[in-house]
Each structure stands twice: as C-alpha cells, then as structure tokens.
CSV table of C-alpha atoms in Angstrom, one decimal:
chain,number,residue,atom,x,y,z
A,1,UNK,CA,231.7,111.2,-71.9
A,2,UNK,CA,230.7,114.4,-70.0
A,3,UNK,CA,227.3,115.5,-69.2
A,4,UNK,CA,226.0,118.6,-70.9
A,5,UNK,CA,223.4,121.1,-69.8
A,6,UNK,CA,222.4,124.4,-71.4
A,7,UNK,CA,220.7,127.2,-69.5
A,8,UNK,CA,217.3,128.3,-71.2
A,9,UNK,CA,214.8,131.0,-70.8
A,10,UNK,CA,211.9,130.3,-68.2
A,11,UNK,CA,209.5,129.2,-71.0
A,12,UNK,CA,211.8,126.6,-72.2
A,13,UNK,CA,212.4,124.9,-68.8
A,14,UNK,CA,210.1,121.9,-68.9
A,15,UNK,CA,211.4,121.4,-72.7
A,16,UNK,CA,215.0,121.4,-71.9
A,17,UNK,CA,215.3,117.5,-70.8
A,18,UNK,CA,214.9,117.1,-74.4
A,19,UNK,CA,218.5,118.4,-75.0
A,20,UNK,CA,220.1,118.6,-71.5
A,21,UNK,CA,221.6,115.5,-69.8
A,22,UNK,CA,221.2,117.3,-66.3
A,23,UNK,CA,219.6,120.6,-64.8
A,24,UNK,CA,221.8,123.7,-63.8
A,25,UNK,CA,220.3,125.7,-61.0
A,26,UNK,CA,221.1,129.3,-60.5
A,27,UNK,CA,219.9,129.8,-56.7
A,28,UNK,CA,219.2,133.3,-56.8
A,29,UNK,CA,216.3,132.7,-59.1
A,30,UNK,CA,214.5,130.0,-56.9
A,31,UNK,CA,214.0,133.1,-54.4
A,32,UNK,CA,212.4,135.3,-57.1
A,33,UNK,CA,210.8,133.2,-59.7
A,34,UNK,CA,208.0,130.8,-58.6
A,35,UNK,CA,208.1,128.8,-61.9
A,36,UNK,CA,211.8,128.3,-61.9
A,37,UNK,CA,211.5,127.1,-58.3
A,38,UNK,CA,208.8,124.7,-59.1
A,39,UNK,CA,210.8,123.3,-62.0
A,40,UNK,CA,213.9,122.5,-59.9
A,41,UNK,CA,211.5,121.0,-57.1
A,42,UNK,CA,210.0,118.9,-59.5
A,43,UNK,CA,213.6,117.9,-60.8
A,44,UNK,CA,214.4,116.9,-57.3
A,45,UNK,CA,211.5,114.8,-56.9
A,46,UNK,CA,211.6,113.1,-60.1
A,47,UNK,CA,215.3,112.3,-59.8
A,48,UNK,CA,217.0,114.5,-62.3
A,49,UNK,CA,220.6,115.2,-61.9
A,50,UNK,CA,221.0,118.7,-60.6
A,51,UNK,CA,224.2,121.0,-60.2
A,52,UNK,CA,223.5,124.0,-58.2
A,53,UNK,CA,225.8,126.9,-58.7
A,54,UNK,CA,226.3,129.9,-56.3
A,55,UNK,CA,225.4,132.7,-58.9
A,56,UNK,CA,228.7,134.5,-59.1
A,57,UNK,CA,228.7,135.0,-62.9
A,58,UNK,CA,225.0,136.5,-62.7
A,59,UNK,CA,225.6,138.8,-59.8
A,60,UNK,CA,229.1,139.6,-59.8
A,61,UNK,CA,229.5,137.7,-56.3
A,62,UNK,CA,228.2,134.6,-54.9
A,63,UNK,CA,224.5,134.6,-53.6
A,64,UNK,CA,223.6,135.3,-50.2
A,65,UNK,CA,225.3,132.5,-47.8
A,66,UNK,CA,222.1,132.2,-45.7
A,67,UNK,CA,220.0,131.5,-48.8
A,68,UNK,CA,222.7,129.1,-50.4
A,69,UNK,CA,222.6,126.9,-47.2
A,70,UNK,CA,218.8,127.0,-47.2
A,71,UNK,CA,218.5,126.0,-50.8
A,72,UNK,CA,221.3,123.1,-50.8
A,73,UNK,CA,219.3,121.7,-47.8
A,74,UNK,CA,215.9,122.1,-49.5
A,75,UNK,CA,216.8,121.1,-53.1
A,76,UNK,CA,219.4,118.4,-52.3
A,77,UNK,CA,221.3,118.8,-55.4
A,78,UNK,CA,223.7,116.3,-56.7
A,79,UNK,CA,226.5,118.7,-57.0
A,80,UNK,CA,226.9,122.3,-55.2
A,81,UNK,CA,229.5,124.7,-56.4
A,82,UNK,CA,230.5,126.5,-53.1
A,83,UNK,CA,231.1,130.4,-53.3
A,84,UNK,CA,234.0,131.7,-55.1
A,85,UNK,CA,235.6,135.0,-55.8
A,86,UNK,CA,236.2,136.1,-59.3
A,87,UNK,CA,240.1,136.0,-60.3
A,88,UNK,CA,241.2,135.8,-56.7
A,89,UNK,CA,243.1,132.7,-55.6
A,90,UNK,CA,243.3,133.1,-52.0
A,91,UNK,CA,239.9,134.5,-51.1
A,92,UNK,CA,238.4,131.8,-53.2
A,93,UNK,CA,240.4,129.2,-51.1
A,94,UNK,CA,239.3,130.7,-48.0
A,95,UNK,CA,235.8,130.4,-49.1
A,96,UNK,CA,236.2,126.9,-50.1
A,97,UNK,CA,237.5,126.1,-46.6
A,98,UNK,CA,234.9,128.0,-44.9
A,99,UNK,CA,232.2,125.8,-46.8
A,100,UNK,CA,233.8,122.4,-45.6
A,101,UNK,CA,232.4,123.2,-42.1
A,102,UNK,CA,228.7,122.7,-42.9
A,103,UNK,CA,226.7,119.4,-43.1
A,104,UNK,CA,225.1,118.6,-46.5
A,105,UNK,CA,222.3,116.3,-47.7
A,106,UNK,CA,223.9,112.8,-48.1
A,107,UNK,CA,223.6,112.7,-52.1
A,108,UNK,CA,225.3,116.1,-52.4
A,109,UNK,CA,229.0,116.7,-53.3
A,110,UNK,CA,230.4,120.0,-52.9
A,111,UNK,CA,232.6,121.1,-55.5
A,112,UNK,CA,234.9,124.5,-55.9
A,113,UNK,CA,235.9,126.8,-58.7
A,114,UNK,CA,239.7,127.5,-59.6
A,115,UNK,CA,240.1,131.2,-59.5
A,116,UNK,CA,243.4,133.2,-60.2
A,117,UNK,CA,244.6,136.5,-61.2
A,118,UNK,CA,246.8,134.8,-63.9
A,119,UNK,CA,248.0,131.1,-64.8
A,120,UNK,CA,250.5,130.6,-61.9
A,121,UNK,CA,247.8,132.0,-59.5
A,122,UNK,CA,245.1,129.8,-60.7
A,123,UNK,CA,247.3,126.6,-60.8
A,124,UNK,CA,248.1,127.5,-57.1
A,125,UNK,CA,244.3,127.8,-56.5
A,126,UNK,CA,243.9,124.2,-58.0
A,127,UNK,CA,246.4,122.7,-55.7
A,128,UNK,CA,244.8,124.4,-52.6
A,129,UNK,CA,241.5,123.5,-53.3
A,130,UNK,CA,242.7,119.8,-53.9
A,131,UNK,CA,244.5,119.7,-50.8
A,132,UNK,CA,241.2,120.7,-49.0
A,133,UNK,CA,239.8,117.7,-50.2
A,134,UNK,CA,237.7,118.9,-53.1
A,135,UNK,CA,237.3,116.0,-55.6
A,136,UNK,CA,235.8,118.1,-58.5
A,137,UNK,CA,236.8,121.5,-59.7
A,138,UNK,CA,235.3,123.9,-61.9
A,139,UNK,CA,237.2,126.2,-64.7
A,140,UNK,CA,235.5,129.2,-65.6
A,141,UNK,CA,235.5,130.5,-69.1
A,142,UNK,CA,236.1,134.1,-68.7
A,143,UNK,CA,239.3,134.8,-67.1
A,144,UNK,CA,241.0,137.9,-68.7
A,145,UNK,CA,244.4,136.2,-68.6
A,146,UNK,CA,243.4,133.5,-71.0
A,147,UNK,CA,244.1,136.1,-73.7
A,148,UNK,CA,247.6,136.5,-72.4
A,149,UNK,CA,248.1,132.9,-72.0
A,150,UNK,CA,247.2,132.3,-75.7
A,151,UNK,CA,247.1,135.5,-77.6
A,152,UNK,CA,244.9,135.5,-80.5
A,153,UNK,CA,243.6,138.4,-83.1
A,154,UNK,CA,240.1,136.8,-82.4
A,155,UNK,CA,239.6,137.6,-78.6
A,156,UNK,CA,236.7,134.9,-78.3
A,157,UNK,CA,238.9,132.3,-79.9
A,158,UNK,CA,242.0,133.3,-77.7
A,159,UNK,CA,240.0,133.2,-74.5
A,160,UNK,CA,239.0,129.5,-75.4
A,161,UNK,CA,242.4,128.6,-76.7
A,162,UNK,CA,243.7,130.0,-73.3
A,163,UNK,CA,241.5,127.9,-71.3
A,164,UNK,CA,242.2,124.9,-73.1
A,165,UNK,CA,245.8,125.2,-72.7
A,166,UNK,CA,245.2,125.7,-69.0
A,167,UNK,CA,243.0,122.9,-68.3
A,168,UNK,CA,245.5,120.7,-70.2
A,169,UNK,CA,248.1,121.7,-68.0
A,170,UNK,CA,245.7,120.9,-65.1
A,171,UNK,CA,245.2,117.5,-66.5
A,172,UNK,CA,248.9,116.9,-66.8
A,173,UNK,CA,249.4,117.5,-62.9
A,174,UNK,CA,250.1,114.2,-60.9
A,175,UNK,CA,248.5,115.7,-57.9
A,176,UNK,CA,245.2,116.3,-59.9
A,177,UNK,CA,245.1,112.8,-61.5
A,178,UNK,CA,242.1,111.7,-59.5
A,179,UNK,CA,240.3,115.0,-59.6
A,180,UNK,CA,237.3,115.6,-61.8
A,181,UNK,CA,236.3,118.8,-63.7
A,182,UNK,CA,233.4,120.9,-64.7
A,183,UNK,CA,233.8,123.5,-67.5
A,184,UNK,CA,231.8,126.7,-66.6
A,185,UNK,CA,230.4,128.4,-69.9
A,186,UNK,CA,232.3,128.9,-73.1
A,187,UNK,CA,233.2,131.7,-75.7
A,188,UNK,CA,233.1,129.5,-78.9
A,189,UNK,CA,231.0,126.2,-78.7
A,190,UNK,CA,233.6,124.1,-80.5
A,191,UNK,CA,235.9,124.5,-77.7
A,192,UNK,CA,234.6,121.3,-76.0
A,193,UNK,CA,235.9,119.0,-78.8
A,194,UNK,CA,239.3,119.9,-78.2
A,195,UNK,CA,239.7,117.9,-75.0
A,196,UNK,CA,239.2,114.8,-76.7
A,197,UNK,CA,236.6,113.5,-74.3
A,198,UNK,CA,239.0,113.2,-71.3
A,199,UNK,CA,237.4,111.1,-68.7
A,200,UNK,CA,238.5,113.7,-65.9
A,201,UNK,CA,236.3,116.3,-67.6
A,202,UNK,CA,232.8,115.2,-66.2
A,203,UNK,CA,230.3,117.8,-67.0
A,204,UNK,CA,230.0,121.2,-68.7
A,205,UNK,CA,227.2,124.0,-68.8
A,206,UNK,CA,226.7,126.8,-71.5
A,207,UNK,CA,223.9,128.6,-72.8
A,208,UNK,CA,225.8,129.3,-76.1
A,209,UNK,CA,223.6,127.2,-78.4
A,210,UNK,CA,220.6,128.6,-77.0
A,211,UNK,CA,221.9,132.2,-77.1
A,212,UNK,CA,223.2,131.9,-80.7
A,213,UNK,CA,219.7,130.8,-81.7
A,214,UNK,CA,218.2,133.7,-80.0
A,215,UNK,CA,220.6,135.9,-81.8
A,216,UNK,CA,219.3,134.5,-84.9
A,217,UNK,CA,222.6,132.3,-85.5
A,218,UNK,CA,222.6,128.8,-86.6
A,219,UNK,CA,225.8,127.1,-86.2
A,220,UNK,CA,227.9,126.1,-89.0
A,221,UNK,CA,229.5,122.8,-89.3
A,222,UNK,CA,232.4,123.9,-87.1
A,223,UNK,CA,230.3,125.8,-84.6
A,224,UNK,CA,231.1,129.6,-84.6
A,225,UNK,CA,233.9,131.8,-84.0
A,226,UNK,CA,232.6,134.6,-81.5
A,227,UNK,CA,230.5,134.7,-78.5
A,228,UNK,CA,226.7,135.4,-78.9
A,229,UNK,CA,225.6,139.0,-78.1
A,230,UNK,CA,222.5,137.8,-76.3
A,231,UNK,CA,222.6,136.7,-72.7
A,232,UNK,CA,220.2,135.1,-70.4
A,233,UNK,CA,219.4,138.5,-68.4
A,234,UNK,CA,217.9,139.9,-71.6
A,235,UNK,CA,215.8,136.7,-72.7
A,236,UNK,CA,215.0,134.9,-69.5
A,237,UNK,CA,211.5,136.3,-69.7
A,238,UNK,CA,211.0,135.8,-73.6
A,239,UNK,CA,207.7,134.1,-74.7
A,240,UNK,CA,208.0,130.8,-76.2
A,241,UNK,CA,206.6,131.9,-79.7
A,242,UNK,CA,209.6,134.4,-80.0
A,243,UNK,CA,212.3,131.5,-79.0
A,244,UNK,CA,213.0,130.2,-82.5
A,245,UNK,CA,212.7,127.0,-80.9
A,246,UNK,CA,213.6,125.0,-84.1
A,247,UNK,CA,216.9,127.0,-84.1
A,248,UNK,CA,217.6,126.1,-80.5
A,249,UNK,CA,217.0,122.3,-81.3
A,250,UNK,CA,219.2,122.6,-84.4
A,251,UNK,CA,222.0,124.3,-82.4
A,252,UNK,CA,221.9,122.1,-79.4
A,253,UNK,CA,222.0,119.1,-81.6
A,254,UNK,CA,224.9,120.6,-83.7
A,255,UNK,CA,226.6,121.3,-80.3
A,256,UNK,CA,226.9,117.6,-79.8
A,257,UNK,CA,227.9,116.8,-83.3
A,258,UNK,CA,230.8,119.5,-83.4
A,259,UNK,CA,232.3,118.2,-80.1
A,260,UNK,CA,231.9,114.4,-80.8
A,261,UNK,CA,229.5,113.9,-78.1
A,262,UNK,CA,226.8,111.1,-78.2
A,263,UNK,CA,223.2,112.4,-79.3
A,264,UNK,CA,220.9,113.2,-76.5
A,265,UNK,CA,219.0,110.0,-75.4
A,266,UNK,CA,215.3,110.8,-74.7
C-alpha cells in the first residue's frame, strides 16, 4: 500500500498530516519562506517521514546544487530526489552519477528520476539509473511522449494512460524487479487505482485533490477526467478562510476511495 502526500498552500501545512501519510518538501521554498522552513524543521524533529524533491518541476531546472547539499544535510530527509534534467536521459544519468559522490545523513536514501525524450530513451534511463545503484526511481506525470504512447482524444486521460503503460513496462523488467518506485504528480486522480497497489510502487505525491478543491470542483465517485486549472504557484499564499477546506477534506478522502487505498489513520 503506497504512501500518499498532497502538496498544500502554506496556510494548510499544519493541517496536512490529517490527510498526508508523509511530508513532501520543495527545497527552494526553504530558502524563501520562513513558515515553510519551520514546518519542515518541526517535521524533522518530530519524526515525520520526509521526501525532499529538487524543485525541477517548479523552477524548470533543479534547484541550486549548493543549497540542495545544505538542505539535505540540515533537514536529513528520509529520501532525497537528486537533480534530473527534463526529458533528457543522458543528462539525467550524468547528474545521478555526479550526486553519488557525496556523503548523506545516515537515514537519507537518495532516489533518481527517470527521464527521456521518448519511451525507449526513458527505459534506457531507468536501466542506467539502476546500474548506478539507485534502489528507488521516480516517474513524472508530464512527459509529452505519454500522449504518443497512448493516444486519446482527452489529452489528460491519454497522459495518465501513457504513464500507466510505461510503468507497467518497467514493472515487467527483470532487471528492475527489486526497484521501488515513486510516482510524481498526476493528470487525473484515478490513475493510481490502475496499478492494483503493486508493492513496487512505494509512494506518490500529487496536489490534484487540493487544486481541484481550490478550483471549486469536488471529485465524482470516479474522480475527474481533466487536470485542474489551479496550480500551487497561484495559491500558495491563499488565506485559510478562502481554501474551501471542507472540499479539500472531501477530495483527499475521495482520492483514497477511488484508488482503493486505506483511509488515513490519525
């Protein structure tokens, strides 16, 4: 049963353990937002499970390497996703090799993101990362070639189905039989139910149910078939009274139901 985390606006950080199994940290925010930093320092000190990203999705490129090294040693996350390069197999593999040279806190496991310009390139990247010794690999939701891999009249549905098809291929590779996976984000929330709780998929993160609620949308019994327009860049500073918190709780609860996940245990 994989662990789930939903990214939230700043005002909901302290409420997020109500529906999140672990905390997902964006390191660039640690340097610019004091409340965000204090939340994750407290998460560290109270033993919350923390995965620290490299902020590529938010910044267009991985965060400053010096600051990443500082924060991985200061925060001591349970997992650190080393820098990758969007849809570039060989640059990502080179980055993954580069980051192996550093010492990390004893509790911190380093993970790497599979990238590639097409499915064959991405399968090659997964192989290269496994050969480097990475035991957990991440799969992004947004590669443009997913829509070529699984054409669909609904682009968001096609992107989700393209990733499902790609991940199913990864799970069939004998070379990767001992690899764990993390799924980064999603286009549609019901995608995660299509993996049948495969034990190799260890964790996921997605702000989808939160963004849908901020868009004014409650999930149906089947989820939703398009990606919300709302994004965290526009809503990070929102005030609590404007969050439609009851809709967020509804969607995060429904997210677990439609994906056949256990209810959150407080």
